[in-house]
mmCIF file with all atom_site columns, C-alpha atoms and ligand atoms in Angstrom:
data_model
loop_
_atom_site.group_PDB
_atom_site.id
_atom_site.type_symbol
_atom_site.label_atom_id
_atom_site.label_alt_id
_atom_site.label_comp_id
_atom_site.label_asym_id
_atom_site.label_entity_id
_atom_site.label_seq_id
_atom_site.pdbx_PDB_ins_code
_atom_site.Cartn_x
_atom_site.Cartn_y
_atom_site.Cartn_z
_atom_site.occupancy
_atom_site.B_iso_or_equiv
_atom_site.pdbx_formal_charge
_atom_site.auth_seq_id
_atom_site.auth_comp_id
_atom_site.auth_asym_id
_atom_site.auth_atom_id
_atom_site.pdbx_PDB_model_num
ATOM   1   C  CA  . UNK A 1 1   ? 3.804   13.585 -13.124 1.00 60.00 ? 24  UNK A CA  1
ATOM   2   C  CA  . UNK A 1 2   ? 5.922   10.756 -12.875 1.00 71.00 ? 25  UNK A CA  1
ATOM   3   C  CA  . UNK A 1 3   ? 4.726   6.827  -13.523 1.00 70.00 ? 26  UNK A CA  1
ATOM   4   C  CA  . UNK A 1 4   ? 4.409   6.041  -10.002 1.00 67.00 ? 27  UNK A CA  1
ATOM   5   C  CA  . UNK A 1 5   ? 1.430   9.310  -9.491  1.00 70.00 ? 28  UNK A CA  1
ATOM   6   C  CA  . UNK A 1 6   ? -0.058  8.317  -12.737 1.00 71.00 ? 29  UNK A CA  1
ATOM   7   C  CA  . UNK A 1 7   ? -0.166  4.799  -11.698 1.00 72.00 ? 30  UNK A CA  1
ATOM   8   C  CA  . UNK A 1 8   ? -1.743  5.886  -8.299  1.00 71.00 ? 31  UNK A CA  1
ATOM   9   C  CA  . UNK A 1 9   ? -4.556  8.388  -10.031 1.00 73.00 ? 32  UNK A CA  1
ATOM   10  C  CA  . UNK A 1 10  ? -5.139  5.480  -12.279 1.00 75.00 ? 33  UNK A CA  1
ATOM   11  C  CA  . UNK A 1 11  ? -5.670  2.961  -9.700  1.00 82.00 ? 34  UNK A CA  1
ATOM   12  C  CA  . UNK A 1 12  ? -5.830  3.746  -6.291  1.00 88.00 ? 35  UNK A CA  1
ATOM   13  C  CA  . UNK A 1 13  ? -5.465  0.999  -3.759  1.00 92.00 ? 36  UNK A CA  1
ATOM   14  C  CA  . UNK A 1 14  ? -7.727  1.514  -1.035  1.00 93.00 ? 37  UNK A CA  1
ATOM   15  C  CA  . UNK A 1 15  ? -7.177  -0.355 2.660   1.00 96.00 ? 38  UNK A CA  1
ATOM   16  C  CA  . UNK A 1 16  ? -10.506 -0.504 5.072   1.00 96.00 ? 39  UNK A CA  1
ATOM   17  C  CA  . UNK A 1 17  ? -10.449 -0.634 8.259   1.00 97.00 ? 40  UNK A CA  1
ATOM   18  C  CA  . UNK A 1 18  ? -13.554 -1.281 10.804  1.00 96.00 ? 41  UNK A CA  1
ATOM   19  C  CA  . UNK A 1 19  ? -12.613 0.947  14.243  1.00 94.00 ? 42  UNK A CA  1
ATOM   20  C  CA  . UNK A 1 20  ? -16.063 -0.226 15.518  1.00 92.00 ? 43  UNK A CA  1
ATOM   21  C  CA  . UNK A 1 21  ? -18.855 0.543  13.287  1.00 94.00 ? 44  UNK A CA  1
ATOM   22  C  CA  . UNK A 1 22  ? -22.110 -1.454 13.462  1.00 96.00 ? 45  UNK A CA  1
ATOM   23  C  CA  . UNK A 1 23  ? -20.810 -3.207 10.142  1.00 96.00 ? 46  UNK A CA  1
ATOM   24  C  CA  . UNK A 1 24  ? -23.557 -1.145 8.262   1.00 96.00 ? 47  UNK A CA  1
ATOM   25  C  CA  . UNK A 1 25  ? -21.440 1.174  6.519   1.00 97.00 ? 48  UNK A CA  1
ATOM   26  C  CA  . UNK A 1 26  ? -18.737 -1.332 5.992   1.00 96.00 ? 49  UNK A CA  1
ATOM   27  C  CA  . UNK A 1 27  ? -21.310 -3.855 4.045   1.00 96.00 ? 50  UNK A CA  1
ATOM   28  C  CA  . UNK A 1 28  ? -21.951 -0.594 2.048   1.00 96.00 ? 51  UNK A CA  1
ATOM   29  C  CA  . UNK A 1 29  ? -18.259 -0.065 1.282   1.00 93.00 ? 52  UNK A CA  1
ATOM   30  C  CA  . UNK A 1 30  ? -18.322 -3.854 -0.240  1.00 92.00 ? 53  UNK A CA  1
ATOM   31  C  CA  . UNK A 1 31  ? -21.525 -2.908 -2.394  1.00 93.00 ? 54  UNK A CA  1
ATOM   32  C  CA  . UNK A 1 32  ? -19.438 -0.395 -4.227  1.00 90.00 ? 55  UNK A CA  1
ATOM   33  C  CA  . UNK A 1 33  ? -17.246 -3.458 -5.079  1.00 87.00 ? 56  UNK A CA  1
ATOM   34  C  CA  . UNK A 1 34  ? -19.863 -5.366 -6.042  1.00 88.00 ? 57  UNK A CA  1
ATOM   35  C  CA  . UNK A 1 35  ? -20.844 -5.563 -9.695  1.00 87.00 ? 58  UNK A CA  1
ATOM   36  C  CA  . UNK A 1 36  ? -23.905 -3.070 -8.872  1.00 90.00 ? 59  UNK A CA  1
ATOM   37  C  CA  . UNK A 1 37  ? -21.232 -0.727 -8.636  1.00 90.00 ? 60  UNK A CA  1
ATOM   38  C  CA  . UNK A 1 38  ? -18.008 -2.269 -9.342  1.00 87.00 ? 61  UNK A CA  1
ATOM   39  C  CA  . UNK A 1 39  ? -15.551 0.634  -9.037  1.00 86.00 ? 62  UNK A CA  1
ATOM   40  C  CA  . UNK A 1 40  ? -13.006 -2.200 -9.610  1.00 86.00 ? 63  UNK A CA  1
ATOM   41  C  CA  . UNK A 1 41  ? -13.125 -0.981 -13.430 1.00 85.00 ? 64  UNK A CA  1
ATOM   42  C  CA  . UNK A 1 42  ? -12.327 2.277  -12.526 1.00 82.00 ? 65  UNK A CA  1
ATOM   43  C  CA  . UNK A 1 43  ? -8.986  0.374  -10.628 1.00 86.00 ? 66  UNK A CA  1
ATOM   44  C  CA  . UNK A 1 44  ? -10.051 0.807  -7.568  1.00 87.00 ? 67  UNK A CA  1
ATOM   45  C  CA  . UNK A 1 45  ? -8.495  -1.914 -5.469  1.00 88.00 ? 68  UNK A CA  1
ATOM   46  C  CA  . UNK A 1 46  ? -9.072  -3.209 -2.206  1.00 89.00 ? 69  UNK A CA  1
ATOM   47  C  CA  . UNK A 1 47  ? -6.102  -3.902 -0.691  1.00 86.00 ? 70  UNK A CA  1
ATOM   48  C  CA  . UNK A 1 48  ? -5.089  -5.782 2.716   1.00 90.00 ? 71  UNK A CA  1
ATOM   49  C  CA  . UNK A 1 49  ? -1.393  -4.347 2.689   1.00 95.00 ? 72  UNK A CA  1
ATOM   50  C  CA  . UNK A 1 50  ? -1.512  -0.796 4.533   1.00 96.00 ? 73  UNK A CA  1
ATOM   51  C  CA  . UNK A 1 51  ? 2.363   -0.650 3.360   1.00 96.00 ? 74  UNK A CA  1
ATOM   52  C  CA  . UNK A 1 52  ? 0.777   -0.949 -0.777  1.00 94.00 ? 75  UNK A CA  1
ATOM   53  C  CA  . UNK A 1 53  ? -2.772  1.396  0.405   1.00 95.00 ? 76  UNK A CA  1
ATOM   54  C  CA  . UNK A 1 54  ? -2.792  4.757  -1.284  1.00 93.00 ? 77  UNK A CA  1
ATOM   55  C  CA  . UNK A 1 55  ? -6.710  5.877  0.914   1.00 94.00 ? 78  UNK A CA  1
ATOM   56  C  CA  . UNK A 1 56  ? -7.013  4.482  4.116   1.00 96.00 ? 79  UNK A CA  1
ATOM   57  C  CA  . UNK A 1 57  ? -11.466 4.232  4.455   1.00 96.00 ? 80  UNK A CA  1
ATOM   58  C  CA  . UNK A 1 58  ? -12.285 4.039  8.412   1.00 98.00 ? 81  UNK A CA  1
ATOM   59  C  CA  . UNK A 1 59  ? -16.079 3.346  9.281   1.00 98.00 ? 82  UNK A CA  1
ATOM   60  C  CA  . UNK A 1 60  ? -17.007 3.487  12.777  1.00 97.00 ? 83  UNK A CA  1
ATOM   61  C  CA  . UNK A 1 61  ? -15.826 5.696  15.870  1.00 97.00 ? 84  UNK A CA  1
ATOM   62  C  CA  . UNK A 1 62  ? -12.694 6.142  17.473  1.00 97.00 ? 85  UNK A CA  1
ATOM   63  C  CA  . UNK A 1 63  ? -12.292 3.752  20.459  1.00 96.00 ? 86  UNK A CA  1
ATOM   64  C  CA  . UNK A 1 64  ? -9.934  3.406  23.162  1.00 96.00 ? 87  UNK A CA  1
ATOM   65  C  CA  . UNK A 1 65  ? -9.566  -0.547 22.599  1.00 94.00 ? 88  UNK A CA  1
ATOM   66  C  CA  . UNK A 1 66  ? -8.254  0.205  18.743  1.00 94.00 ? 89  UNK A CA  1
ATOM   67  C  CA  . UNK A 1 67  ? -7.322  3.558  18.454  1.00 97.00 ? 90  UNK A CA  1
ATOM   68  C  CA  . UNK A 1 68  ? -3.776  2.164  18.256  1.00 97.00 ? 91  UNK A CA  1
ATOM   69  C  CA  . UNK A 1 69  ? -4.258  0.350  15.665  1.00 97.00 ? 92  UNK A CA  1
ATOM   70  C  CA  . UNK A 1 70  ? -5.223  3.167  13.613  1.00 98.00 ? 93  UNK A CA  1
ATOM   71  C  CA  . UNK A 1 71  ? -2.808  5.315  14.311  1.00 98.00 ? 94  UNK A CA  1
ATOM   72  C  CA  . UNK A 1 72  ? -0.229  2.168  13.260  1.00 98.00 ? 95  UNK A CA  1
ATOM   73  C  CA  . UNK A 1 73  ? -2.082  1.550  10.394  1.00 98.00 ? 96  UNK A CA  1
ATOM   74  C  CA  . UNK A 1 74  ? -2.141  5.064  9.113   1.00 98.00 ? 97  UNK A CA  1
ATOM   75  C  CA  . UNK A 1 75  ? 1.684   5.450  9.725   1.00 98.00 ? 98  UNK A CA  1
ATOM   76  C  CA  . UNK A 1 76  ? 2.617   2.255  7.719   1.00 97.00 ? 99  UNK A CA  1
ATOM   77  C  CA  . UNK A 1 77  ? 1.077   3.466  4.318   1.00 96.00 ? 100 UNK A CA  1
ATOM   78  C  CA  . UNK A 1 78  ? 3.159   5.541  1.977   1.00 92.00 ? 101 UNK A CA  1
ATOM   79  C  CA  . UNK A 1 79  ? 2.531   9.300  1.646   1.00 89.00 ? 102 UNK A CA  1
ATOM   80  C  CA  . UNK A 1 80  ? 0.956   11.048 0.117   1.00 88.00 ? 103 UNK A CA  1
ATOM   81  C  CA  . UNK A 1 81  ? -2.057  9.083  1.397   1.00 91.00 ? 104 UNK A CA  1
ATOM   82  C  CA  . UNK A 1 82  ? -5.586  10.376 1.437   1.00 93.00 ? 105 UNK A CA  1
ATOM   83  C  CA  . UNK A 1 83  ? -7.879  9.549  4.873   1.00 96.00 ? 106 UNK A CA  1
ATOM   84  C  CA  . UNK A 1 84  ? -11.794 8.841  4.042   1.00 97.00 ? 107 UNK A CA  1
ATOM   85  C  CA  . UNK A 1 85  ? -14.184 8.513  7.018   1.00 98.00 ? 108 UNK A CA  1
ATOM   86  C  CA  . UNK A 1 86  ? -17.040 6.827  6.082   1.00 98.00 ? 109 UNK A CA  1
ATOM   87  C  CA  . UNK A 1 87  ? -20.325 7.105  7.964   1.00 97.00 ? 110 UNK A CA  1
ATOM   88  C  CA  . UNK A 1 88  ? -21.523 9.332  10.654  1.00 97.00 ? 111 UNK A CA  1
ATOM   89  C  CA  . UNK A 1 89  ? -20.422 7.048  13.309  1.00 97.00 ? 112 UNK A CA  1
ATOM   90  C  CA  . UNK A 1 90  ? -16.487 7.742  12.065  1.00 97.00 ? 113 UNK A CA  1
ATOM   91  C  CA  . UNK A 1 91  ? -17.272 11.563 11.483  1.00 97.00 ? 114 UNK A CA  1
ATOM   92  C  CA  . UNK A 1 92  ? -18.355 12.177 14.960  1.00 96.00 ? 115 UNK A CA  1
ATOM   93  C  CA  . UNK A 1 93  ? -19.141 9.740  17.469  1.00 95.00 ? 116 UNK A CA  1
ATOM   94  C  CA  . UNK A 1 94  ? -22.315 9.316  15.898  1.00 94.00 ? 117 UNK A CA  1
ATOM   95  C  CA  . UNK A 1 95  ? -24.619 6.839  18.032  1.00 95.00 ? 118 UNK A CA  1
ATOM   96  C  CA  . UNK A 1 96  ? -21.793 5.306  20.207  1.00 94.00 ? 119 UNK A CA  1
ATOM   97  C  CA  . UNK A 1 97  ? -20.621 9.030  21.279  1.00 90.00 ? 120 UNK A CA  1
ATOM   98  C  CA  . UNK A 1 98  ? -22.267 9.079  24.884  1.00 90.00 ? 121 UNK A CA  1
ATOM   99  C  CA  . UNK A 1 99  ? -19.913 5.429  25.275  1.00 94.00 ? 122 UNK A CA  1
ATOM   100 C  CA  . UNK A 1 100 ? -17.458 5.661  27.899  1.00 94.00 ? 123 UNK A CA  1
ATOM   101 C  CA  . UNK A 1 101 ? -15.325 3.891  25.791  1.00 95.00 ? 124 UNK A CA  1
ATOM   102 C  CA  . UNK A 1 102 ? -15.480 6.103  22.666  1.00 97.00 ? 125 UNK A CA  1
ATOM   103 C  CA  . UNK A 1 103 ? -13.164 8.745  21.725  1.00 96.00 ? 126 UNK A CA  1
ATOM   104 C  CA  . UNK A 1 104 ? -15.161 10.063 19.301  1.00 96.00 ? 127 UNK A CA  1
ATOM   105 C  CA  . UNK A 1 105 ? -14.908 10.804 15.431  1.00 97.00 ? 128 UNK A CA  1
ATOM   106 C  CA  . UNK A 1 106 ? -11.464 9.302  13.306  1.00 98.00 ? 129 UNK A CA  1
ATOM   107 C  CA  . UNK A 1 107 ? -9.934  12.850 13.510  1.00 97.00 ? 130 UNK A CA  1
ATOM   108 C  CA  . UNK A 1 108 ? -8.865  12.936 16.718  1.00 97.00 ? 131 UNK A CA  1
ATOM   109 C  CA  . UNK A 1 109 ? -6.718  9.945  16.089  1.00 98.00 ? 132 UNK A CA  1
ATOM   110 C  CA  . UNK A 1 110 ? -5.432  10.560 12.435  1.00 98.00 ? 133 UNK A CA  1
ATOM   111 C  CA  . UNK A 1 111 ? -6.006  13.350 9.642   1.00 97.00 ? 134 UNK A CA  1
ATOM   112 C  CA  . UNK A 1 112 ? -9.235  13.147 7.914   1.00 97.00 ? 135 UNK A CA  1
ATOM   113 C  CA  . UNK A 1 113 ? -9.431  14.255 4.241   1.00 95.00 ? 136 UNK A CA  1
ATOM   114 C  CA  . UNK A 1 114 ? -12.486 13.543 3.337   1.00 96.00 ? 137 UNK A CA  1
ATOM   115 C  CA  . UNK A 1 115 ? -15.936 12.902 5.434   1.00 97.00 ? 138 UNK A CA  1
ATOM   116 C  CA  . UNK A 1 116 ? -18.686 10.893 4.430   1.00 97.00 ? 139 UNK A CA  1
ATOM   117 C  CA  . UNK A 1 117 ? -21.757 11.022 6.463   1.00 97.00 ? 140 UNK A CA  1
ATOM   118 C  CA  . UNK A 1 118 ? -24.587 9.072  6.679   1.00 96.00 ? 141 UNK A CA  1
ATOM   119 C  CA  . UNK A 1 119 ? -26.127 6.248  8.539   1.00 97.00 ? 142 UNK A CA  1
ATOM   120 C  CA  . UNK A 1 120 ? -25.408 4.007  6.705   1.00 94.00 ? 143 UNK A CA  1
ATOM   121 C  CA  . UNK A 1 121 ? -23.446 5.923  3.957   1.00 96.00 ? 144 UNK A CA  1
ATOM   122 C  CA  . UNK A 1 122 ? -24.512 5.034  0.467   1.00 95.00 ? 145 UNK A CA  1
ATOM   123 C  CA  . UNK A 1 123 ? -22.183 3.325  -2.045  1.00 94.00 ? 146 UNK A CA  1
ATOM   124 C  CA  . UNK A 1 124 ? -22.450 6.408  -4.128  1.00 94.00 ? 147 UNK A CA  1
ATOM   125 C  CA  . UNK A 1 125 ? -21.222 9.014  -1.726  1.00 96.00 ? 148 UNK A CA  1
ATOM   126 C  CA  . UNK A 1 126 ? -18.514 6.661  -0.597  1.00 95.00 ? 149 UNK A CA  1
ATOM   127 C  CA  . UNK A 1 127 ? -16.766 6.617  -4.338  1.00 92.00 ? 150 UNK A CA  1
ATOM   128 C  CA  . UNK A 1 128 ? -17.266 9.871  -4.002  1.00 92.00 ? 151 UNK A CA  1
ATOM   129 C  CA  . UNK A 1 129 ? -15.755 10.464 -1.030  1.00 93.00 ? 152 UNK A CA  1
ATOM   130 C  CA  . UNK A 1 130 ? -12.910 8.650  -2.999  1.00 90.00 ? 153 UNK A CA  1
ATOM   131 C  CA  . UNK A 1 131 ? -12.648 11.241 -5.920  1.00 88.00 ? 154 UNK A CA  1
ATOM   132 C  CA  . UNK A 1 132 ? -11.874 13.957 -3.749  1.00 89.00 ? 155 UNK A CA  1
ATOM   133 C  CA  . UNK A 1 133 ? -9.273  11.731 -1.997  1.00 88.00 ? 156 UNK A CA  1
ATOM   134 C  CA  . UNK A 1 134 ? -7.806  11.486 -4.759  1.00 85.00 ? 157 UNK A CA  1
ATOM   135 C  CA  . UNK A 1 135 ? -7.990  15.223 -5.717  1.00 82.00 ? 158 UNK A CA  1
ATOM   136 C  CA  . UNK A 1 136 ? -5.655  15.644 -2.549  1.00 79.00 ? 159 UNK A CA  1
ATOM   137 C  CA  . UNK A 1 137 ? -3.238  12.976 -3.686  1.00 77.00 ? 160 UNK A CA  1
ATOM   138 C  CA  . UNK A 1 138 ? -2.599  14.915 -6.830  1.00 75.00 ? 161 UNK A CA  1
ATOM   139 C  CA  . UNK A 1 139 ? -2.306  18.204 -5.237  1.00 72.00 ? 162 UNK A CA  1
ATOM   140 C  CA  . UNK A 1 140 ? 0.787   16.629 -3.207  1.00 67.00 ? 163 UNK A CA  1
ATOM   141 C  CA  . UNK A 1 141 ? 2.509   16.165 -6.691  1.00 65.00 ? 164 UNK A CA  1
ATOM   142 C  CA  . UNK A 1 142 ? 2.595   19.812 -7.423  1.00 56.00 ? 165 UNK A CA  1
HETATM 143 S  S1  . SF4 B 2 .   ? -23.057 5.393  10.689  1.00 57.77 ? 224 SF4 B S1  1
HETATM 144 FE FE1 . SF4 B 2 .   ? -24.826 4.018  11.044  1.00 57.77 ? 224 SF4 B FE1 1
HETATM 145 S  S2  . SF4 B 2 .   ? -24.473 2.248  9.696   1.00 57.77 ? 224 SF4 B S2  1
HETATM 146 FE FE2 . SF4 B 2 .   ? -22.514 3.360  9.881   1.00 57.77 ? 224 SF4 B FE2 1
HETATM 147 S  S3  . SF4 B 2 .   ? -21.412 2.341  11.549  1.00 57.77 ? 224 SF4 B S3  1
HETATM 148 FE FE3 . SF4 B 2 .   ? -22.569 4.072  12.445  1.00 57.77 ? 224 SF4 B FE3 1
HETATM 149 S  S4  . SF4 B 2 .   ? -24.536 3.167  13.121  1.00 57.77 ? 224 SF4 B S4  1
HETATM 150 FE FE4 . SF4 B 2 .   ? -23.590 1.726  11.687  1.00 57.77 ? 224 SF4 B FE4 1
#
């Protein structure tokens, strides 16, 4: 594995993006940063650059006012790239899905790796949601 995939296993850079949540899950995503759970020791980094983002984390549901955005978002960052979807609004709809303007969960817009449900989803669940997005970065280095 070469310095660049160590360097990424070591510290992942993580970009969030709100696509409509209620801001409940997103308030959770800043807990884990928080020195409750600071996974900034483990090198997790959050990062505003989706060109320098290694996991793109998406809370709320797929809209028709953003959906672009996502989509541009997700094809500025580097692959490999992991996708986390955090909350059960992003994973299917969840309480917006009868909205006329809802498209529903993140994967009909972009690949999902990893789902984390939950209303709102806890800080826990969401670094582990990261873990396994990071398994799937390091199976692309095979
Ligand atoms: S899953 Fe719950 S907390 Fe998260 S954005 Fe949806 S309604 Fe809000």
């Amino acid at each position: 594995m070469g310095i660049l995939s160590t360097s990424r296993m070591k510290s992942p850079w993580l970009l969030h993006f709100d696509c409509g949540s209620c801001n409940g899950c997103d308030i959770e995503i800043l807990a884990a940063l928080t020195p409750l759970y600071d996974v900034e020791r483990f090198g997790i980094v959050n990062m505003g650059n989706p060109k320098h983002a290694d996991v793109l984390l998406v809370t709320g549901p797929a809209n028709y006012r953003n959906y672009r955005v996502l989509r541009n978002l997700y094809e500025q960052m580097p692959d490999p790239k992991g996708v986390i979807v955090v909350g059960t609004c992003g994973c299917t709809g969840g309480v917006f899905h009868n909205c006329p303007n809802i498209i529903g969960g993140i994967d009909k817009v972009i690949p999902v790796d990893v789902y984390v449900p939950g209303c709102a989803a806890r800080p826990e669940a969401i670094i582990d949601g990261v873990v396994l997005a990071l398994g799937k970065l390091k199976a692309y280095e095979k």
